[in-house]
Tab-separated table of C-alpha atoms in Angstrom:
chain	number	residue	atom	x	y	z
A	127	UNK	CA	0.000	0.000	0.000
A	128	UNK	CA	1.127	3.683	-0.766
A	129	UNK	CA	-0.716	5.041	2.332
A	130	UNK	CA	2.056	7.340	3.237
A	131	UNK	CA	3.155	8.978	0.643
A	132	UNK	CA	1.521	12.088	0.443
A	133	UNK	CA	0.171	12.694	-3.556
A	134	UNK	CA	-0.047	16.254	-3.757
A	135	UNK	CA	2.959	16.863	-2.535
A	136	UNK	CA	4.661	15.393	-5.610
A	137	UNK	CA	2.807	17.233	-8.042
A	138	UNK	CA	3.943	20.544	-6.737
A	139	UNK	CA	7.271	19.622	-6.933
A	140	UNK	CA	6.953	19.903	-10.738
A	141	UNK	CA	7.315	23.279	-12.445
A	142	UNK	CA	4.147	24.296	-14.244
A	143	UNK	CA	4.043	23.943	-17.585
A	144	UNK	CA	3.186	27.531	-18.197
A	145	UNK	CA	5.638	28.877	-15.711
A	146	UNK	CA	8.164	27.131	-17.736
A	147	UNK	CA	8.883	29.869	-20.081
A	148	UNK	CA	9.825	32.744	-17.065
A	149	UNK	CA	12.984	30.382	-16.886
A	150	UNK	CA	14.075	32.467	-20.033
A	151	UNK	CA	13.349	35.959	-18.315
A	152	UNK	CA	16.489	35.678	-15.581
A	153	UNK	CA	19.822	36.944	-16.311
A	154	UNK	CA	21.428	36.379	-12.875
A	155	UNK	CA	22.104	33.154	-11.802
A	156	UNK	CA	21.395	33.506	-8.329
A	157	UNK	CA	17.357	34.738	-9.121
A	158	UNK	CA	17.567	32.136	-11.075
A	159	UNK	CA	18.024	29.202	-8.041
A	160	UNK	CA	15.881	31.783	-6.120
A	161	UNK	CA	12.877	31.131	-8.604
A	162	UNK	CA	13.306	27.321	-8.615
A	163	UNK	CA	13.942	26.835	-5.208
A	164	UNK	CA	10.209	25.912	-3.972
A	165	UNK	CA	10.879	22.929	-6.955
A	166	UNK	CA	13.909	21.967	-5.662
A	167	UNK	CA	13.725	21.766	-1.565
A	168	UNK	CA	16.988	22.157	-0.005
A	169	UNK	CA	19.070	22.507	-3.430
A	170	UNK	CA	22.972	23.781	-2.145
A	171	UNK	CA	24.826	25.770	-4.437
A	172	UNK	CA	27.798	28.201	-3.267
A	173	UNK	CA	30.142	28.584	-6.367
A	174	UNK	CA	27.226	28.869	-8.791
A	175	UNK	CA	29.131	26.544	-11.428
A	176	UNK	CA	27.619	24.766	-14.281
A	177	UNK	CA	29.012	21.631	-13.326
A	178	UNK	CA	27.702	22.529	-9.343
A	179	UNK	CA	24.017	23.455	-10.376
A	180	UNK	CA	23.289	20.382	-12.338
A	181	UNK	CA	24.774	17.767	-9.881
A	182	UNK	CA	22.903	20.014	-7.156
A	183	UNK	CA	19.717	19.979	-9.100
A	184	UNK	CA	20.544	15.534	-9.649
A	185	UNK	CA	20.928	15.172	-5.880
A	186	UNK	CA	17.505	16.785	-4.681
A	187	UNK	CA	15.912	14.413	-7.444
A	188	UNK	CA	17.823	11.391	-5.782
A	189	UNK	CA	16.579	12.575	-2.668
A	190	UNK	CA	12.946	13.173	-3.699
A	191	UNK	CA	13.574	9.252	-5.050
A	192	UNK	CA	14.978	8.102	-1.755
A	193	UNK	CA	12.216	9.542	0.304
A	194	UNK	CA	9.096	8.071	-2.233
A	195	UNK	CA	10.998	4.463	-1.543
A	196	UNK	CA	10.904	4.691	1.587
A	197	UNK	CA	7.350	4.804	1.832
A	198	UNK	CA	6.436	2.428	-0.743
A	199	UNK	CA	5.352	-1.459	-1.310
A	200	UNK	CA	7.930	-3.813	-2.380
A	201	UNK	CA	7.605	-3.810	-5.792
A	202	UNK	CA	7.546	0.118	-6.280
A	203	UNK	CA	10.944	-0.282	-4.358
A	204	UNK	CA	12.628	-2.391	-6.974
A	205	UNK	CA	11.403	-0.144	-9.959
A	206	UNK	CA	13.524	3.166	-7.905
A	207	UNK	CA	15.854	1.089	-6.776
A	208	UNK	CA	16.156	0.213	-10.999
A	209	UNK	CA	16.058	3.969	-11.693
A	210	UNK	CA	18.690	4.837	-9.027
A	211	UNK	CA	21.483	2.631	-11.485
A	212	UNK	CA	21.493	5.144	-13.746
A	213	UNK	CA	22.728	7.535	-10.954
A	214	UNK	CA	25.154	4.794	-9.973
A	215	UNK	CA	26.287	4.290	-13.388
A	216	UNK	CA	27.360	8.616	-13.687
A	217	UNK	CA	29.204	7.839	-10.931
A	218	UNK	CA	31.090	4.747	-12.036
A	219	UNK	CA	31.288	6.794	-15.043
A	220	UNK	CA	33.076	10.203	-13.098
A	221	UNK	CA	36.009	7.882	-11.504
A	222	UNK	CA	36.771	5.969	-14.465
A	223	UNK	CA	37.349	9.470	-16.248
A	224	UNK	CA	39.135	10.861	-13.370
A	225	UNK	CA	41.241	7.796	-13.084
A	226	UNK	CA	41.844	8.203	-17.031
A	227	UNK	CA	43.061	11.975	-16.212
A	228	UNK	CA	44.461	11.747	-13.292
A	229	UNK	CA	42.818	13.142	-11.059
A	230	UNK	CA	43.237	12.204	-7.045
A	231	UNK	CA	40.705	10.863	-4.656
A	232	UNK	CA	39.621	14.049	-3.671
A	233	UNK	CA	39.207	15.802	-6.944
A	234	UNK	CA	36.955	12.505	-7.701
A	235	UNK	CA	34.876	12.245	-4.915
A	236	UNK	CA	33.722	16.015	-5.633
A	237	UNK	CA	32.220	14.558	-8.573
A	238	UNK	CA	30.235	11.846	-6.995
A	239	UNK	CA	27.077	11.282	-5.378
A	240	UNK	CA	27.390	9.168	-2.084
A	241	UNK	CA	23.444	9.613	-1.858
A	242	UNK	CA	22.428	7.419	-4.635
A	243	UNK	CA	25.521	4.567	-2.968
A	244	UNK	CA	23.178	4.934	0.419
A	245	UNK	CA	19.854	4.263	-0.953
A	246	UNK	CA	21.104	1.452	-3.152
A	247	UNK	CA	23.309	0.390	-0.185
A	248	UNK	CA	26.321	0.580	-2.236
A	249	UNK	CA	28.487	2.559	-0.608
A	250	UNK	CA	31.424	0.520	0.642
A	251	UNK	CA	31.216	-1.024	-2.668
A	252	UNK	CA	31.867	2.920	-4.522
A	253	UNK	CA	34.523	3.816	-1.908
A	254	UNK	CA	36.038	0.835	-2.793
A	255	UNK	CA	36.441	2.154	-6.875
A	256	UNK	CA	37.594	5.320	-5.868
A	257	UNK	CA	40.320	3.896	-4.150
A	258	UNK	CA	41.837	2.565	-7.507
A	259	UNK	CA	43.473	4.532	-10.196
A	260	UNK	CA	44.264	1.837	-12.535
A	261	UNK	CA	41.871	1.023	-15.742
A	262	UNK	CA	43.442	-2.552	-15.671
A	263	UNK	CA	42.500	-3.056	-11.456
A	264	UNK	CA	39.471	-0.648	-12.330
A	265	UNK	CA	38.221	-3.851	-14.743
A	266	UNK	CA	39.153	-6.586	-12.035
A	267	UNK	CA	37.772	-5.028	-9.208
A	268	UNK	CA	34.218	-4.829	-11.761
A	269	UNK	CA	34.785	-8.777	-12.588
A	270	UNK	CA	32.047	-10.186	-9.890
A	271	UNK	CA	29.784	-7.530	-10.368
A	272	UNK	CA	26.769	-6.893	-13.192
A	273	UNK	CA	28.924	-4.268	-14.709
A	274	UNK	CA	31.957	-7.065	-15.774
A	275	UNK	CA	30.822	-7.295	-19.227
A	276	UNK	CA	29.964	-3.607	-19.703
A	277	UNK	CA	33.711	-2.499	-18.012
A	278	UNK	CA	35.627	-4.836	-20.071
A	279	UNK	CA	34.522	-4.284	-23.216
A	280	UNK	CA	34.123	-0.502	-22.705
A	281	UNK	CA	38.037	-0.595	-21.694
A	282	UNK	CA	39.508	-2.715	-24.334
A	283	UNK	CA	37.883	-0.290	-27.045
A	284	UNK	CA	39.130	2.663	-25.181
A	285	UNK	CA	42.623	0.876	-25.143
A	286	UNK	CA	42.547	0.456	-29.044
A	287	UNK	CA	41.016	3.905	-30.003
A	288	UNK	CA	41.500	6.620	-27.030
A	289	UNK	CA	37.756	6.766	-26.964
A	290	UNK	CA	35.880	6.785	-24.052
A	291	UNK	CA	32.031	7.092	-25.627
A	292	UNK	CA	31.436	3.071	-26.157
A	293	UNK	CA	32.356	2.082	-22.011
A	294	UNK	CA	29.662	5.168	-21.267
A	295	UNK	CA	27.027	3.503	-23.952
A	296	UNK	CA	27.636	0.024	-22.873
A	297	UNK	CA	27.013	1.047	-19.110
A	298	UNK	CA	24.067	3.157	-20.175
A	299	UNK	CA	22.511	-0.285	-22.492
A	300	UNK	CA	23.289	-2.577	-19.027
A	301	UNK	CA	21.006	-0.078	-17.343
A	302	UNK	CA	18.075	0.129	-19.764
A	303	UNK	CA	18.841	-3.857	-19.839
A	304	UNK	CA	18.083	-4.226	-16.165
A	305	UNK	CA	14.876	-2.311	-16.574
A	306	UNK	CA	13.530	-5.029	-18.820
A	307	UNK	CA	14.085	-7.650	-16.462
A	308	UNK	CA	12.099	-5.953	-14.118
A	309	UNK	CA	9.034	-6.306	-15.995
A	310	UNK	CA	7.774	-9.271	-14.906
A	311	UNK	CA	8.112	-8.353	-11.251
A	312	UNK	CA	5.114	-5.453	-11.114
A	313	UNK	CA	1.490	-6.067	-10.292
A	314	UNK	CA	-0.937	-5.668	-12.745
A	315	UNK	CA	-1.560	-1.402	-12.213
A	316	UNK	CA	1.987	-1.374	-11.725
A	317	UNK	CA	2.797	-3.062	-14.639
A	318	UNK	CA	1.230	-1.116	-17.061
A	319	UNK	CA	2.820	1.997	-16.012
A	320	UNK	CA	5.865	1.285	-15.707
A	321	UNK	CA	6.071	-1.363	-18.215
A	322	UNK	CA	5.483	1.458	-20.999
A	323	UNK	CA	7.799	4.106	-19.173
A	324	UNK	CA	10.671	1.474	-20.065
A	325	UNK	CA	9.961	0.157	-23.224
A	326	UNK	CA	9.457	4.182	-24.425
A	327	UNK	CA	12.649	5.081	-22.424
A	328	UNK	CA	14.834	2.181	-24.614
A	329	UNK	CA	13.020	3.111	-27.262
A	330	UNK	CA	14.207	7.469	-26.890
A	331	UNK	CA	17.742	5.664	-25.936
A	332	UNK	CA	18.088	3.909	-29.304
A	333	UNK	CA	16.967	6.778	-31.173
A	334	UNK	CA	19.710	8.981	-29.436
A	335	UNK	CA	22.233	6.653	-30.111
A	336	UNK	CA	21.436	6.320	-33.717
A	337	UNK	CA	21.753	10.112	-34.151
A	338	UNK	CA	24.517	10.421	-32.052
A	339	UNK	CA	26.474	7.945	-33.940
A	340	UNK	CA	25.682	10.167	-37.275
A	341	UNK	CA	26.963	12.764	-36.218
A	342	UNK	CA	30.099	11.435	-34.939
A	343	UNK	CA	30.410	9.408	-38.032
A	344	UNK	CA	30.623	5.460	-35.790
A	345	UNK	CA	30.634	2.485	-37.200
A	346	UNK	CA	27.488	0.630	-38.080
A	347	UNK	CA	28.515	-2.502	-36.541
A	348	UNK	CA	29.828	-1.224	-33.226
A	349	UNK	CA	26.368	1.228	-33.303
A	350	UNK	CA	24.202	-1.721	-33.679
A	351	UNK	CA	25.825	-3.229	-30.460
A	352	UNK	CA	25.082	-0.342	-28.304
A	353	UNK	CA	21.473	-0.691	-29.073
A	354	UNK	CA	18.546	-2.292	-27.033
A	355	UNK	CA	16.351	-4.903	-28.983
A	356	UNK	CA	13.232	-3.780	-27.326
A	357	UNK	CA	10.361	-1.778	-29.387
A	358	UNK	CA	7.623	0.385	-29.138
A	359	UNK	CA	6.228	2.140	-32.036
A	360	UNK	CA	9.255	1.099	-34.195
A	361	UNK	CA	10.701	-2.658	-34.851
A	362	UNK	CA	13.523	-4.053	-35.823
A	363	UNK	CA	13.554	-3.143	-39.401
A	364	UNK	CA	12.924	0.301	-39.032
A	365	UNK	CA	15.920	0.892	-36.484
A	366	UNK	CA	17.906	-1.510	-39.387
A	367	UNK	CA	16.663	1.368	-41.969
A	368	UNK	CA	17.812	4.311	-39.358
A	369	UNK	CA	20.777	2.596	-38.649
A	370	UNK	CA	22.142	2.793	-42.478
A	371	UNK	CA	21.828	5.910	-42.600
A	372	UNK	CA	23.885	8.402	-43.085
A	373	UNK	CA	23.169	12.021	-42.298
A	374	UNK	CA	20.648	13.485	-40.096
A	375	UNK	CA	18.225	15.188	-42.552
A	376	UNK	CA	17.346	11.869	-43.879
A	377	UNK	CA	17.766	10.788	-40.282
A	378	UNK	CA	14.661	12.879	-38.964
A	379	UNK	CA	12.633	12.571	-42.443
A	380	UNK	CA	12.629	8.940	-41.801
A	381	UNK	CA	11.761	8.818	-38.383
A	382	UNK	CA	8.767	11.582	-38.903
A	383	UNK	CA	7.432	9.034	-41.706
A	384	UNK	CA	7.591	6.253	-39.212
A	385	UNK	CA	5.944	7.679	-36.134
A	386	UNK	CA	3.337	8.891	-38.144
A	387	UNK	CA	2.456	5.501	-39.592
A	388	UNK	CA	2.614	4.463	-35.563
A	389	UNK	CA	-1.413	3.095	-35.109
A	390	UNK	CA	-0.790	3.859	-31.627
A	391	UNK	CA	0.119	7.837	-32.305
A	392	UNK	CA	-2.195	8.005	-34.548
A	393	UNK	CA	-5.263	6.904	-32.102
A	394	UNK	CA	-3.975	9.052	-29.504
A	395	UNK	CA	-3.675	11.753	-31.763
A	396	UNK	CA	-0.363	12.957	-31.105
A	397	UNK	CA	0.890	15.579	-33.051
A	398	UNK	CA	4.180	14.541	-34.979
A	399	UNK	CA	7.004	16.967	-35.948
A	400	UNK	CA	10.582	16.407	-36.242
A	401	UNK	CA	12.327	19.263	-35.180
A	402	UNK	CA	16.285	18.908	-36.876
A	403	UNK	CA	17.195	21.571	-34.925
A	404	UNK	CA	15.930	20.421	-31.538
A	405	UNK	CA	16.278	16.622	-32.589
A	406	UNK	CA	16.538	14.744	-28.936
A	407	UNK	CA	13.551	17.203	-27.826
A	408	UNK	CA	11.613	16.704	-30.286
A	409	UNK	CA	11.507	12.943	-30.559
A	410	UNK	CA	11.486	12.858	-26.474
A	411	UNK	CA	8.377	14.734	-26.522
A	412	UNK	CA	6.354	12.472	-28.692
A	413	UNK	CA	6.678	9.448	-26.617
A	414	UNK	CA	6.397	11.088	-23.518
A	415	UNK	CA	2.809	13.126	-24.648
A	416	UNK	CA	1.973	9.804	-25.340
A	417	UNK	CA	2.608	8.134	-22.124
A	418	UNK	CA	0.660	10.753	-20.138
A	419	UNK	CA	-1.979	10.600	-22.685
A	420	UNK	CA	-1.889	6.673	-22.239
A	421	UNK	CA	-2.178	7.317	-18.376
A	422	UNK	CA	-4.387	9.960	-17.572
A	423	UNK	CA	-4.876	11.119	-14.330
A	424	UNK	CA	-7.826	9.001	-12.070
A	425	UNK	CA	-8.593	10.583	-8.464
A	426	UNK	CA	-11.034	7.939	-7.712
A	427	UNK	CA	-8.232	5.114	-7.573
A	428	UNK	CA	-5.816	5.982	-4.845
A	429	UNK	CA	-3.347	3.407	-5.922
A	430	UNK	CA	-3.404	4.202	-9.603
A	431	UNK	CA	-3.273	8.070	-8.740
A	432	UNK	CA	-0.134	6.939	-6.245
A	433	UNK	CA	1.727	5.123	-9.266
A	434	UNK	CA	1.111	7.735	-11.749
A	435	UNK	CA	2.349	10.746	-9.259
A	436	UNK	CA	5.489	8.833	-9.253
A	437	UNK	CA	6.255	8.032	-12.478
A	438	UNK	CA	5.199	12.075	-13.351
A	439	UNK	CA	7.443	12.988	-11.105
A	440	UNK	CA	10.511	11.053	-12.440
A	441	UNK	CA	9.478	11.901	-16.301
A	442	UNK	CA	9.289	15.366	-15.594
A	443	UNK	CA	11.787	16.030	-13.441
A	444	UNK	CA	14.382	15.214	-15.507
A	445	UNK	CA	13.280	16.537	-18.544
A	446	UNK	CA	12.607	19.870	-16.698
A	447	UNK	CA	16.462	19.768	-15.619
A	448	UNK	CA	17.863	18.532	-18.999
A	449	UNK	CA	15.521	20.759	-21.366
A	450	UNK	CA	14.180	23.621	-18.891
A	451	UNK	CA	16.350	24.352	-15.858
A	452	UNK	CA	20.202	23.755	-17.656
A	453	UNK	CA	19.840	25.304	-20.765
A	454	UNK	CA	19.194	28.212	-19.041
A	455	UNK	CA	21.259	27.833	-16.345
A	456	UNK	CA	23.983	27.749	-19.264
A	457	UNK	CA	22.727	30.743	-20.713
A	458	UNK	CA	22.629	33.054	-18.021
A	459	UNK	CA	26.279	32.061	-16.794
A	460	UNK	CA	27.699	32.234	-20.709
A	461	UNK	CA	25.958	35.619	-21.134
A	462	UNK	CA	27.910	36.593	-17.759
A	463	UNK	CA	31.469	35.256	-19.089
A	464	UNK	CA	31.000	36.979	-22.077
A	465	UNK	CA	30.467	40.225	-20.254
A	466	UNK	CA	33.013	40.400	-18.012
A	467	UNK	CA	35.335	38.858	-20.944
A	468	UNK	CA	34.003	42.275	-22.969
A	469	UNK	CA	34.574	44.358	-19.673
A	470	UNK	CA	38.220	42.926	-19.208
A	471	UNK	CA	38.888	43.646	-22.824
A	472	UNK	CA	38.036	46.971	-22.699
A	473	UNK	CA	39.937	48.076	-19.840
């Protein structure tokens, strides 16, 4: 039962949709944090860094996470617990870059998020990695755990090409990989929910991969590795189609044709537009006004209306940070460096 967790409370946790566009008003960085602060209780920043705001903005989501598992039945547990990897993984991800570059204990730890090692009750197992500086004992130190496979083949390609990108994918593919085997696990109200959030979240993954590796030019062998064979409103021979091609303006044309041919769009009467511009956004957005057009909001079923908070709360939180909140954030602190840069010139 979800008897504690209190609803509401979630929901205004999640910035308006037409409040969204005031993020664009600030120029100061610090009205900014002011103005998001009642969406982000207890967010810490001092040095008012790029790097600070977004891992600042990360940990109050963690928390958020932390405190909603708490409260909730078994099987809700194991679905956060699933989400929190992804956290885990950035943070597996920060030390093997640091180790790569050199950089101390200290310099690593500043990167990492011991909350995420506490809820997943990790954390001896995390201060154990940041204790090693060596790729090689990095990769035997992984060997017993579910990240073997993803660590060793990540290294040995960054061995042969300097590259770095394919241990990050293959971490990020184990994580969408251990969402799927969750599946099963969910009651039936559960189920449905969540069931969709994943197979729409591998589905966004694959399609960021495949225009990722575009415009870096990878090959279509190693691409097709990185990918998760689970669909949604593609299949397997429409990825195969996306996957052979070449540059992005076909790339998007093709896509646009497909999710418009999507029976399941097309009933919900989702609006579909490719934006080549705004490419990640724009394909994002599709599936997710789909899933909350799937799962509309019911106040006479507590437990549905429990379930659905949730997964809003995860959905939109992140996409308010990645799309909303840092893009500004970015803005406002260029515009600033650019000023002063102008100012210092001038003197």
């Amino acid at each position: 039962m979800y008897t504690y967790i209190k609803i509401e409370y979630l929901k205004r946790l999640i910035i308006e949709e037409e409040f969204l566009p005031k993020l664009k008003t600030f120029n100061t960085i610090v009205d900014f944090i002011e103005y998001i602060l009642p969406y982000y209780p207890e967010i810490k920043v001092s040095d008012y860094t790029i790097a600070e705001i977004e891992q600042a903005l990360f940990h109050v989501l963690i928390k958020l996470i932390g405190k909603i598992m708490y409260f909730s039945p078994e099987n809700m547990r194991l679905f956060l617990r699933s989400i929190l990897l992804k956290y885990e993984i950035s943070n597996i991800k920060q030390i093997i870059l640091g180790s790569i570059v050199g950089m101390t204990k200290a310099e690593k730890s500043k990167r990492i998020n011991f909350l995420v090692e506490e809820y997943l009750e990790h954390s001896n197992f995390i201060q154990d990695l940041l204790e090693i500086s060596n790729l090689d004992e990095i990769q035997l130190y992984m060997k017993k755990t579910r990240y073997n496979k993803a660590i060793r083949e990540g290294v040995l390609y960054f061995k042969n090409t300097n590259e770095i990108f394919v241990l990050e994918a293959f971490l990020d593919k184990l994580y969408y990989e251990n969402l799927i085997l969750t599946k099963p696990l969910y009651d039936r109200k559960e189920r449905d929910m969540i069931a969709l959030f994943i197979d729409y979240s591998i589905e966004v993954y694959n399609l960021r991969m495949l225009s990722r590796a575009i415009y870096n030019k990878f090959d279509k062998t190693l691409t097709s590795q990185l990918l998760v064979n689970e669909y949604l409103f593609l299949d397997q021979y429409k990825i195969q189609i996306l996957l052979n091609i070449d540059n992005i303006e076909d790339f998007s044309t093709n896509l646009e044709r497909f999710l418009k041919s999507s029976r399941e769009l097309k009933e919900a009467f989702i609006p579909i537009t490719i934006n080549k511009r705004h490419l990640r956004w724009s394909f994002e957005g599709i599936y997710q006004n789909y899933y909350f057009k799937k799962f509309q909001l019911k106040t006479d079923d507590f437990e549905y209306l429990t379930i659905y908070r949730i997964l809003e709360l995860i959905i939109k939180k992140e996409k308010e940070i990645k799309f909303n909140i840092m893009p500004n954030v970015i803005r406002i602190i260029n515009e600033k460096y650019e000023e002063l840069k102008d100012n210092y010139e001038n003197i």
